[in-house]
Each structure stands twice: as C-alpha cells, then as structure tokens.
Amino acid sequence: EVQLVESGGGLVQPGGSLRLSCEASGSTVSFYSINWVRQAPGKGLEWVSSIGTDTRYIYYADSVKGRFTISRDDAKNVLYLQMSSLRVEDTAVYYCVRLAGAAGNYYFSSWGQGTLVTVSS
Amino acid sequence: SYVLTQPPSVSVAPGQTARITCGGNNIGGKSVHWYQQKPGQAPVLVVYGDSDRPSGIPERFSGSNSGNTATLTISRVEAGDEADYYCQLWDSNGGVFGGGTKLTVL
C-alpha cells in the first residue's frame, strides 16, 4: 500500500493562507486518487477534497468550496491543498488519504500521519 | 447531503461481542466502510464494502448492512480494540462520515 506523507501545517491567522503538501513515498502520486480528510481537535472526521488520477475530476466539501484548491504537480510527484481565507473552524489535523474502490463504493485505504493546521489570532 | 448516525459510545467486557451501528436512510442500498482510530493515530480501515476485511485485519472484525442500519461487529473483544470507530460511505457530494463511536473495553 502506498505511504503518504503530509507537510506544511502550522499556525496562521484568520483570513490567511497556507499550502499543504502530500508526497507518496516510493510511489507515484498520479497513480492514485488522493483525498484530504480533516479532524478538528476532539471531533470526528470530515472529508474535504478529492482529486482523481485524471485531474479533471476534482471535488470539494461545501464547507471549503471557493476557499481551498486541490492540485497536483506530476513533475515533482507532489499533491497540494492550497487553503485561503482560513477560518478558526478550519483548525484541524489534515490527512492525505488514498481513495480506493469503484464508483459508488469508494473508501479510504491508506492514510498519512496528518499535519496540524491551527487558525488563530 | 446524506447523514450517518452512530451512537457516541459503546461499552463491552473483554471477550464479549461489540456491535457498533451506523444508521442512514436506506443505507442497505449503499456500500459502507469502517475505520478504527486510536488516540494520537491516523484512522485505519478495518472493513470495506460492507463486510470485506483488508489484509492484516483480524477475522474478529466483521460487517453487515441491511435496511437502514450498517453494523460493525467485533468478536472476542480485546483491550487493544478500545478506540473510536467511524462508518463512511461515498455519495454524489463526496465522502460522508458518521460522527464516530467510542468503544470502551471495561
């Protein structure tokens, strides 16, 4: 199973921006559909965004639509989550996750260790 | 969007069977997946496609799905099974998670 490694988390002020990165250790990130899932402190899991092997297929949760952008740099073998207009409620651990399965039966087969984003003044 | 409902907590004695439910409108017509998350760790997939187990997951973990309820069953519960458990499915809007159930081993 692919090993995913996130980076880029940190402290940012409300209204600010941050870019998270996700690398596939020993593999090629474009081979997989990669998603971001977040978890606020002490709370449950929330799906954030998805990018398919074909980058025409990109989806966002309503809570981040228009503020977050998922993208992939195949030359660098890295996937990104650009986060803008950040809010206090975006504070969470962000996991980079591989999406597996087929239409109607998608699940998250492999998770990174997560990177913490804190939005606070 | 689709809503998945889980009980906040379930308690069971070691060696007994734990059943964690996940409710949703006609969820039996969808494919449900389950994750285990221990404190400070990333979630781990324990059941996918209602009842399949990834390699390395003990046979004690099983799943079922019918009507308006999907169920994760953990047989012969061990202390190491104490964790949060989340159900999940994929709908037209993306990934959907239940609120999570904390399994306590007494």
PDB file of C-alpha atoms in Angstrom:
ATOM      1  CA  GLU A   1       0.000   0.000   0.000  1.00  0.00           C
ATOM      2  CA  VAL A   2       1.228   3.477  -0.813  1.00  0.00           C
ATOM      3  CA  GLN A   3       2.752   5.508   2.040  1.00  0.00           C
ATOM      4  CA  LEU A   4       1.584   9.123   2.140  1.00  0.00           C
ATOM      5  CA  VAL A   5       3.461  11.915   3.917  1.00  0.00           C
ATOM      6  CA  GLU A   6       1.940  15.331   4.615  1.00  0.00           C
ATOM      7  CA  SER A   7       3.742  18.572   5.387  1.00  0.00           C
ATOM      8  CA  GLY A   8       3.071  22.294   5.539  1.00  0.00           C
ATOM      9  CA  GLY A   9       0.865  22.606   8.606  1.00  0.00           C
ATOM     10  CA  GLY A  10       1.313  25.392  11.111  1.00  0.00           C
ATOM     11  CA  LEU A  11      -0.187  28.439  12.784  1.00  0.00           C
ATOM     12  CA  VAL A  12      -1.928  31.010  10.609  1.00  0.00           C
ATOM     13  CA  GLN A  13      -4.137  33.992  11.368  1.00  0.00           C
ATOM     14  CA  PRO A  14      -7.799  34.107  10.367  1.00  0.00           C
ATOM     15  CA  GLY A  15      -8.090  35.234   6.764  1.00  0.00           C
ATOM     16  CA  GLY A  16      -4.633  33.937   5.965  1.00  0.00           C
ATOM     17  CA  SER A  17      -3.415  31.244   3.603  1.00  0.00           C
ATOM     18  CA  LEU A  18      -1.456  28.015   3.883  1.00  0.00           C
ATOM     19  CA  ARG A  19      -0.414  25.299   1.470  1.00  0.00           C
ATOM     20  CA  LEU A  20      -0.271  21.659   2.486  1.00  0.00           C
ATOM     21  CA  SER A  21       1.761  19.105   0.578  1.00  0.00           C
ATOM     22  CA  CYS A  22       1.394  15.338   0.240  1.00  0.00           C
ATOM     23  CA  GLU A  23       4.039  13.022  -1.147  1.00  0.00           C
ATOM     24  CA  ALA A  24       3.752   9.323  -1.997  1.00  0.00           C
ATOM     25  CA  SER A  25       6.791   7.618  -0.550  1.00  0.00           C
ATOM     26  CA  GLY A  26       8.319   5.195  -3.023  1.00  0.00           C
ATOM     27  CA  SER A  27       5.461   5.597  -5.467  1.00  0.00           C
ATOM     28  CA  THR A  28       3.868   7.984  -7.956  1.00  0.00           C
ATOM     29  CA  VAL A  29       1.129  10.224  -6.624  1.00  0.00           C
ATOM     30  CA  SER A  30      -0.595  10.457 -10.021  1.00  0.00           C
ATOM     31  CA  PHE A  31      -1.322   6.711  -9.916  1.00  0.00           C
ATOM     32  CA  TYR A  32      -3.929   7.271  -7.224  1.00  0.00           C
ATOM     33  CA  SER A  33      -6.992   9.301  -6.440  1.00  0.00           C
ATOM     34  CA  ILE A  34      -5.877  11.305  -3.407  1.00  0.00           C
ATOM     35  CA  ASN A  35      -8.189  12.999  -0.939  1.00  0.00           C
ATOM     36  CA  TRP A  36      -7.872  15.288   2.057  1.00  0.00           C
ATOM     37  CA  VAL A  37      -9.784  14.450   5.241  1.00  0.00           C
ATOM     38  CA  ARG A  38      -9.606  16.633   8.342  1.00  0.00           C
ATOM     39  CA  GLN A  39     -10.305  16.221  12.023  1.00  0.00           C
ATOM     40  CA  ALA A  40     -10.874  19.166  14.338  1.00  0.00           C
ATOM     41  CA  PRO A  41      -9.498  18.746  17.867  1.00  0.00           C
ATOM     42  CA  GLY A  42     -11.639  16.249  19.765  1.00  0.00           C
ATOM     43  CA  LYS A  43     -14.061  15.929  16.848  1.00  0.00           C
ATOM     44  CA  GLY A  44     -14.868  13.435  14.110  1.00  0.00           C
ATOM     45  CA  LEU A  45     -13.626  13.004  10.578  1.00  0.00           C
ATOM     46  CA  GLU A  46     -14.668  15.344   7.767  1.00  0.00           C
ATOM     47  CA  TRP A  47     -13.987  14.778   4.064  1.00  0.00           C
ATOM     48  CA  VAL A  48     -12.510  17.910   2.464  1.00  0.00           C
ATOM     49  CA  SER A  49     -11.484  17.371  -1.151  1.00  0.00           C
ATOM     50  CA  SER A  50     -10.692  14.802  -3.828  1.00  0.00           C
ATOM     51  CA  ILE A  51      -8.586  14.721  -6.982  1.00  0.00           C
ATOM     52  CA  GLY A  52      -8.738  11.811  -9.389  1.00  0.00           C
ATOM     53  CA  THR A  53      -5.988  10.210 -11.424  1.00  0.00           C
ATOM     54  CA  ASP A  54      -7.489  12.358 -14.164  1.00  0.00           C
ATOM     55  CA  THR A  55      -7.215  15.869 -12.724  1.00  0.00           C
ATOM     56  CA  ARG A  56     -10.437  16.865 -14.444  1.00  0.00           C
ATOM     57  CA  TYR A  57     -12.152  15.112 -11.561  1.00  0.00           C
ATOM     58  CA  ILE A  58     -11.884  17.430  -8.566  1.00  0.00           C
ATOM     59  CA  TYR A  59     -14.431  17.772  -5.774  1.00  0.00           C
ATOM     60  CA  TYR A  60     -14.801  19.817  -2.600  1.00  0.00           C
ATOM     61  CA  ALA A  61     -16.908  19.772   0.534  1.00  0.00           C
ATOM     62  CA  ASP A  62     -19.325  22.696   0.723  1.00  0.00           C
ATOM     63  CA  SER A  63     -17.513  23.950   3.830  1.00  0.00           C
ATOM     64  CA  VAL A  64     -14.330  24.689   1.848  1.00  0.00           C
ATOM     65  CA  LYS A  65     -15.606  25.271  -1.692  1.00  0.00           C
ATOM     66  CA  GLY A  66     -14.287  28.522  -3.103  1.00  0.00           C
ATOM     67  CA  ARG A  67     -11.564  28.772  -0.441  1.00  0.00           C
ATOM     68  CA  PHE A  68      -9.499  25.593  -0.888  1.00  0.00           C
ATOM     69  CA  THR A  69      -7.863  24.338  -4.071  1.00  0.00           C
ATOM     70  CA  ILE A  70      -6.513  20.832  -4.612  1.00  0.00           C
ATOM     71  CA  SER A  71      -3.865  20.310  -7.260  1.00  0.00           C
ATOM     72  CA  ARG A  72      -1.059  18.011  -8.302  1.00  0.00           C
ATOM     73  CA  ASP A  73       2.434  18.563  -9.702  1.00  0.00           C
ATOM     74  CA  ASP A  74       3.308  15.364 -11.537  1.00  0.00           C
ATOM     75  CA  ALA A  75       6.846  16.537 -12.284  1.00  0.00           C
ATOM     76  CA  LYS A  76       7.517  16.948  -8.562  1.00  0.00           C
ATOM     77  CA  ASN A  77       5.343  13.971  -7.580  1.00  0.00           C
ATOM     78  CA  VAL A  78       3.504  16.103  -5.021  1.00  0.00           C
ATOM     79  CA  LEU A  79      -0.136  16.854  -4.299  1.00  0.00           C
ATOM     80  CA  TYR A  80      -1.190  20.157  -2.746  1.00  0.00           C
ATOM     81  CA  LEU A  81      -4.056  21.668  -0.808  1.00  0.00           C
ATOM     82  CA  GLN A  82      -3.997  25.444  -1.088  1.00  0.00           C
ATOM     83  CA  MET A  83      -6.083  26.922   1.710  1.00  0.00           C
ATOM     84  CA  SER A  84      -7.170  30.568   1.613  1.00  0.00           C
ATOM     85  CA  SER A  85      -9.487  32.789   3.630  1.00  0.00           C
ATOM     86  CA  LEU A  86      -8.865  30.499   6.567  1.00  0.00           C
ATOM     87  CA  ARG A  87     -11.300  30.482   9.468  1.00  0.00           C
ATOM     88  CA  VAL A  88     -10.941  29.427  13.084  1.00  0.00           C
ATOM     89  CA  GLU A  89     -13.176  26.454  12.295  1.00  0.00           C
ATOM     90  CA  ASP A  90     -10.627  25.195   9.752  1.00  0.00           C
ATOM     91  CA  THR A  91      -8.354  24.294  12.665  1.00  0.00           C
ATOM     92  CA  ALA A  92      -7.759  20.552  12.355  1.00  0.00           C
ATOM     93  CA  VAL A  93      -5.364  17.758  11.600  1.00  0.00           C
ATOM     94  CA  TYR A  94      -5.378  17.333   7.826  1.00  0.00           C
ATOM     95  CA  TYR A  95      -4.839  13.824   6.494  1.00  0.00           C
ATOM     96  CA  CYS A  96      -3.748  12.956   2.979  1.00  0.00           C
ATOM     97  CA  VAL A  97      -5.594   9.769   2.058  1.00  0.00           C
ATOM     98  CA  ARG A  98      -5.679   7.381  -0.876  1.00  0.00           C
ATOM     99  CA  LEU A  99      -9.154   6.742  -2.288  1.00  0.00           C
ATOM    100  CA  ALA A 100      -9.734   3.163  -3.392  1.00  0.00           C
ATOM    101  CA  GLY A 101     -12.670   1.170  -4.720  1.00  0.00           C
ATOM    102  CA  ALA A 102     -15.044   1.729  -7.627  1.00  0.00           C
ATOM    103  CA  ALA A 103     -17.966   4.007  -8.403  1.00  0.00           C
ATOM    104  CA  GLY A 104     -20.430   4.009  -5.507  1.00  0.00           C
ATOM    105  CA  ASN A 105     -18.000   2.027  -3.378  1.00  0.00           C
ATOM    106  CA  TYR A 106     -15.127   4.413  -2.639  1.00  0.00           C
ATOM    107  CA  TYR A 107     -13.208   4.131   0.613  1.00  0.00           C
ATOM    108  CA  PHE A 108     -10.011   5.464   2.162  1.00  0.00           C
ATOM    109  CA  SER A 109      -7.459   2.696   2.041  1.00  0.00           C
ATOM    110  CA  SER A 110      -4.269   4.400   3.186  1.00  0.00           C
ATOM    111  CA  TRP A 111      -3.777   7.424   5.461  1.00  0.00           C
ATOM    112  CA  GLY A 112      -0.846   9.725   6.080  1.00  0.00           C
ATOM    113  CA  GLN A 113       0.145  10.670   9.616  1.00  0.00           C
ATOM    114  CA  GLY A 114      -1.561  14.058   9.349  1.00  0.00           C
ATOM    115  CA  THR A 115      -0.420  17.655   9.649  1.00  0.00           C
ATOM    116  CA  LEU A 116      -1.905  20.135  12.118  1.00  0.00           C
ATOM    117  CA  VAL A 117      -3.310  23.447  10.911  1.00  0.00           C
ATOM    118  CA  THR A 118      -4.151  25.986  13.594  1.00  0.00           C
ATOM    119  CA  VAL A 119      -6.059  29.129  12.655  1.00  0.00           C
ATOM    120  CA  SER A 120      -5.848  31.631  15.466  1.00  0.00           C
ATOM    121  CA  SER A 121      -5.052  35.268  16.132  1.00  0.00           C
TER     122      SER A 121
ATOM    123  CA  SER B   1     -26.324  15.635   1.931  1.00  0.00           C
ATOM    124  CA  TYR B   2     -26.505  12.110   3.305  1.00  0.00           C
ATOM    125  CA  VAL B   3     -26.365  11.745   7.103  1.00  0.00           C
ATOM    126  CA  LEU B   4     -24.840   8.812   9.005  1.00  0.00           C
ATOM    127  CA  THR B   5     -25.780   8.379  12.665  1.00  0.00           C
ATOM    128  CA  GLN B   6     -23.635   6.476  15.176  1.00  0.00           C
ATOM    129  CA  PRO B   7     -24.053   6.059  18.936  1.00  0.00           C
ATOM    130  CA  PRO B   8     -21.484   8.181  20.793  1.00  0.00           C
ATOM    131  CA  SER B   9     -20.289   5.299  22.907  1.00  0.00           C
ATOM    132  CA  VAL B  10     -20.416   1.531  23.306  1.00  0.00           C
ATOM    133  CA  SER B  11     -19.014  -0.431  26.244  1.00  0.00           C
ATOM    134  CA  VAL B  12     -18.185  -4.121  26.357  1.00  0.00           C
ATOM    135  CA  ALA B  13     -16.306  -6.521  28.611  1.00  0.00           C
ATOM    136  CA  PRO B  14     -13.227  -8.328  27.312  1.00  0.00           C
ATOM    137  CA  GLY B  15     -14.080 -11.497  25.438  1.00  0.00           C
ATOM    138  CA  GLN B  16     -17.595 -10.324  24.632  1.00  0.00           C
ATOM    139  CA  THR B  17     -19.004  -9.093  21.331  1.00  0.00           C
ATOM    140  CA  ALA B  18     -19.268  -5.397  20.482  1.00  0.00           C
ATOM    141  CA  ARG B  19     -21.732  -4.135  17.902  1.00  0.00           C
ATOM    142  CA  ILE B  20     -21.419  -0.595  16.591  1.00  0.00           C
ATOM    143  CA  THR B  21     -24.267   0.667  14.430  1.00  0.00           C
ATOM    144  CA  CYS B  22     -24.379   3.232  11.650  1.00  0.00           C
ATOM    145  CA  GLY B  23     -27.805   4.474  10.648  1.00  0.00           C
ATOM    146  CA  GLY B  24     -28.842   6.099   7.398  1.00  0.00           C
ATOM    147  CA  ASN B  25     -31.798   6.293   5.025  1.00  0.00           C
ATOM    148  CA  ASN B  26     -31.800   3.046   3.030  1.00  0.00           C
ATOM    149  CA  ILE B  27     -28.128   2.573   3.874  1.00  0.00           C
ATOM    150  CA  GLY B  28     -28.516  -1.086   2.927  1.00  0.00           C
ATOM    151  CA  GLY B  29     -28.518   0.033  -0.696  1.00  0.00           C
ATOM    152  CA  LYS B  30     -25.100   1.637  -0.313  1.00  0.00           C
ATOM    153  CA  SER B  31     -21.608   0.404   0.379  1.00  0.00           C
ATOM    154  CA  VAL B  32     -20.354   1.143   3.911  1.00  0.00           C
ATOM    155  CA  HIS B  33     -16.795   1.182   5.226  1.00  0.00           C
ATOM    156  CA  TRP B  34     -15.399   1.272   8.770  1.00  0.00           C
ATOM    157  CA  TYR B  35     -12.298   2.817  10.337  1.00  0.00           C
ATOM    158  CA  GLN B  36     -10.615   2.372  13.691  1.00  0.00           C
ATOM    159  CA  GLN B  37      -8.768   5.319  15.235  1.00  0.00           C
ATOM    160  CA  LYS B  38      -6.684   5.064  18.383  1.00  0.00           C
ATOM    161  CA  PRO B  39      -5.625   8.182  20.308  1.00  0.00           C
ATOM    162  CA  GLY B  40      -2.960  10.202  18.540  1.00  0.00           C
ATOM    163  CA  GLN B  41      -3.006   7.957  15.478  1.00  0.00           C
ATOM    164  CA  ALA B  42      -4.405   8.161  11.968  1.00  0.00           C
ATOM    165  CA  PRO B  43      -7.517   6.104  11.190  1.00  0.00           C
ATOM    166  CA  VAL B  44      -7.100   2.572   9.872  1.00  0.00           C
ATOM    167  CA  LEU B  45      -9.523   0.837   7.512  1.00  0.00           C
ATOM    168  CA  VAL B  46     -10.948  -2.285   9.180  1.00  0.00           C
ATOM    169  CA  VAL B  47     -13.914  -3.165   6.929  1.00  0.00           C
ATOM    170  CA  TYR B  48     -14.738  -2.085   3.386  1.00  0.00           C
ATOM    171  CA  GLY B  49     -17.591  -2.869   1.019  1.00  0.00           C
ATOM    172  CA  ASP B  50     -19.928  -3.634   3.944  1.00  0.00           C
ATOM    173  CA  SER B  51     -18.143  -6.809   5.004  1.00  0.00           C
ATOM    174  CA  ASP B  52     -14.687  -7.241   3.453  1.00  0.00           C
ATOM    175  CA  ARG B  53     -11.522  -7.041   5.556  1.00  0.00           C
ATOM    176  CA  PRO B  54      -8.216  -5.565   4.387  1.00  0.00           C
ATOM    177  CA  SER B  55      -5.205  -7.802   4.785  1.00  0.00           C
ATOM    178  CA  GLY B  56      -3.882  -7.766   8.321  1.00  0.00           C
ATOM    179  CA  ILE B  57      -7.241  -7.084   9.964  1.00  0.00           C
ATOM    180  CA  PRO B  58      -8.279  -9.917  12.321  1.00  0.00           C
ATOM    181  CA  GLU B  59     -11.276 -12.060  11.457  1.00  0.00           C
ATOM    182  CA  ARG B  60     -12.815 -10.838  14.722  1.00  0.00           C
ATOM    183  CA  PHE B  61     -13.837  -7.721  12.790  1.00  0.00           C
ATOM    184  CA  SER B  62     -16.870  -8.164  10.558  1.00  0.00           C
ATOM    185  CA  GLY B  63     -19.526  -6.006   8.980  1.00  0.00           C
ATOM    186  CA  SER B  64     -23.087  -6.205   7.764  1.00  0.00           C
ATOM    187  CA  ASN B  65     -25.506  -3.817   6.134  1.00  0.00           C
ATOM    188  CA  SER B  66     -29.252  -4.017   5.615  1.00  0.00           C
ATOM    189  CA  GLY B  67     -32.258  -1.741   5.647  1.00  0.00           C
ATOM    190  CA  ASN B  68     -31.441   1.463   7.484  1.00  0.00           C
ATOM    191  CA  THR B  69     -28.541   0.126   9.582  1.00  0.00           C
ATOM    192  CA  ALA B  70     -24.977  -0.977   8.958  1.00  0.00           C
ATOM    193  CA  THR B  71     -23.182  -2.775  11.785  1.00  0.00           C
ATOM    194  CA  LEU B  72     -19.554  -3.334  12.688  1.00  0.00           C
ATOM    195  CA  THR B  73     -19.190  -6.413  14.890  1.00  0.00           C
ATOM    196  CA  ILE B  74     -16.081  -7.094  16.921  1.00  0.00           C
ATOM    197  CA  SER B  75     -15.979 -10.597  18.389  1.00  0.00           C
ATOM    198  CA  ARG B  76     -13.901 -11.652  21.382  1.00  0.00           C
ATOM    199  CA  VAL B  77     -13.112  -8.043  22.206  1.00  0.00           C
ATOM    200  CA  GLU B  78      -9.608  -7.300  23.471  1.00  0.00           C
ATOM    201  CA  ALA B  79      -8.266  -4.335  25.403  1.00  0.00           C
ATOM    202  CA  GLY B  80      -6.417  -3.247  22.277  1.00  0.00           C
ATOM    203  CA  ASP B  81      -9.706  -2.777  20.428  1.00  0.00           C
ATOM    204  CA  GLU B  82     -10.512   0.270  22.552  1.00  0.00           C
ATOM    205  CA  ALA B  83     -10.696   3.106  20.036  1.00  0.00           C
ATOM    206  CA  ASP B  84     -13.000   5.399  18.090  1.00  0.00           C
ATOM    207  CA  TYR B  85     -14.794   3.785  15.161  1.00  0.00           C
ATOM    208  CA  TYR B  86     -16.203   5.642  12.146  1.00  0.00           C
ATOM    209  CA  CYS B  87     -18.503   4.477   9.376  1.00  0.00           C
ATOM    210  CA  GLN B  88     -18.221   6.040   5.930  1.00  0.00           C
ATOM    211  CA  LEU B  89     -19.776   5.951   2.502  1.00  0.00           C
ATOM    212  CA  TRP B  90     -19.428   7.890  -0.746  1.00  0.00           C
ATOM    213  CA  ASP B  91     -22.347   9.798  -2.211  1.00  0.00           C
ATOM    214  CA  SER B  92     -22.764  12.220  -5.111  1.00  0.00           C
ATOM    215  CA  ASN B  93     -21.280  15.026  -2.986  1.00  0.00           C
ATOM    216  CA  GLY B  94     -18.188  13.147  -1.830  1.00  0.00           C
ATOM    217  CA  GLY B  95     -17.158  11.326   1.310  1.00  0.00           C
ATOM    218  CA  VAL B  96     -19.563  11.093   4.245  1.00  0.00           C
ATOM    219  CA  PHE B  97     -18.555  10.012   7.748  1.00  0.00           C
ATOM    220  CA  GLY B  98     -20.600   9.098  10.759  1.00  0.00           C
ATOM    221  CA  GLY B  99     -19.956  11.044  13.944  1.00  0.00           C
ATOM    222  CA  GLY B 100     -17.911   8.239  15.460  1.00  0.00           C
ATOM    223  CA  THR B 101     -18.385   5.772  18.312  1.00  0.00           C
ATOM    224  CA  LYS B 102     -16.008   5.425  21.230  1.00  0.00           C
ATOM    225  CA  LEU B 103     -15.588   1.768  22.133  1.00  0.00           C
ATOM    226  CA  THR B 104     -14.677   1.255  25.781  1.00  0.00           C
ATOM    227  CA  VAL B 105     -13.402  -2.128  26.948  1.00  0.00           C
ATOM    228  CA  LEU B 106     -14.432  -2.498  30.566  1.00  0.00           C
TER     229      LEU B 106
END
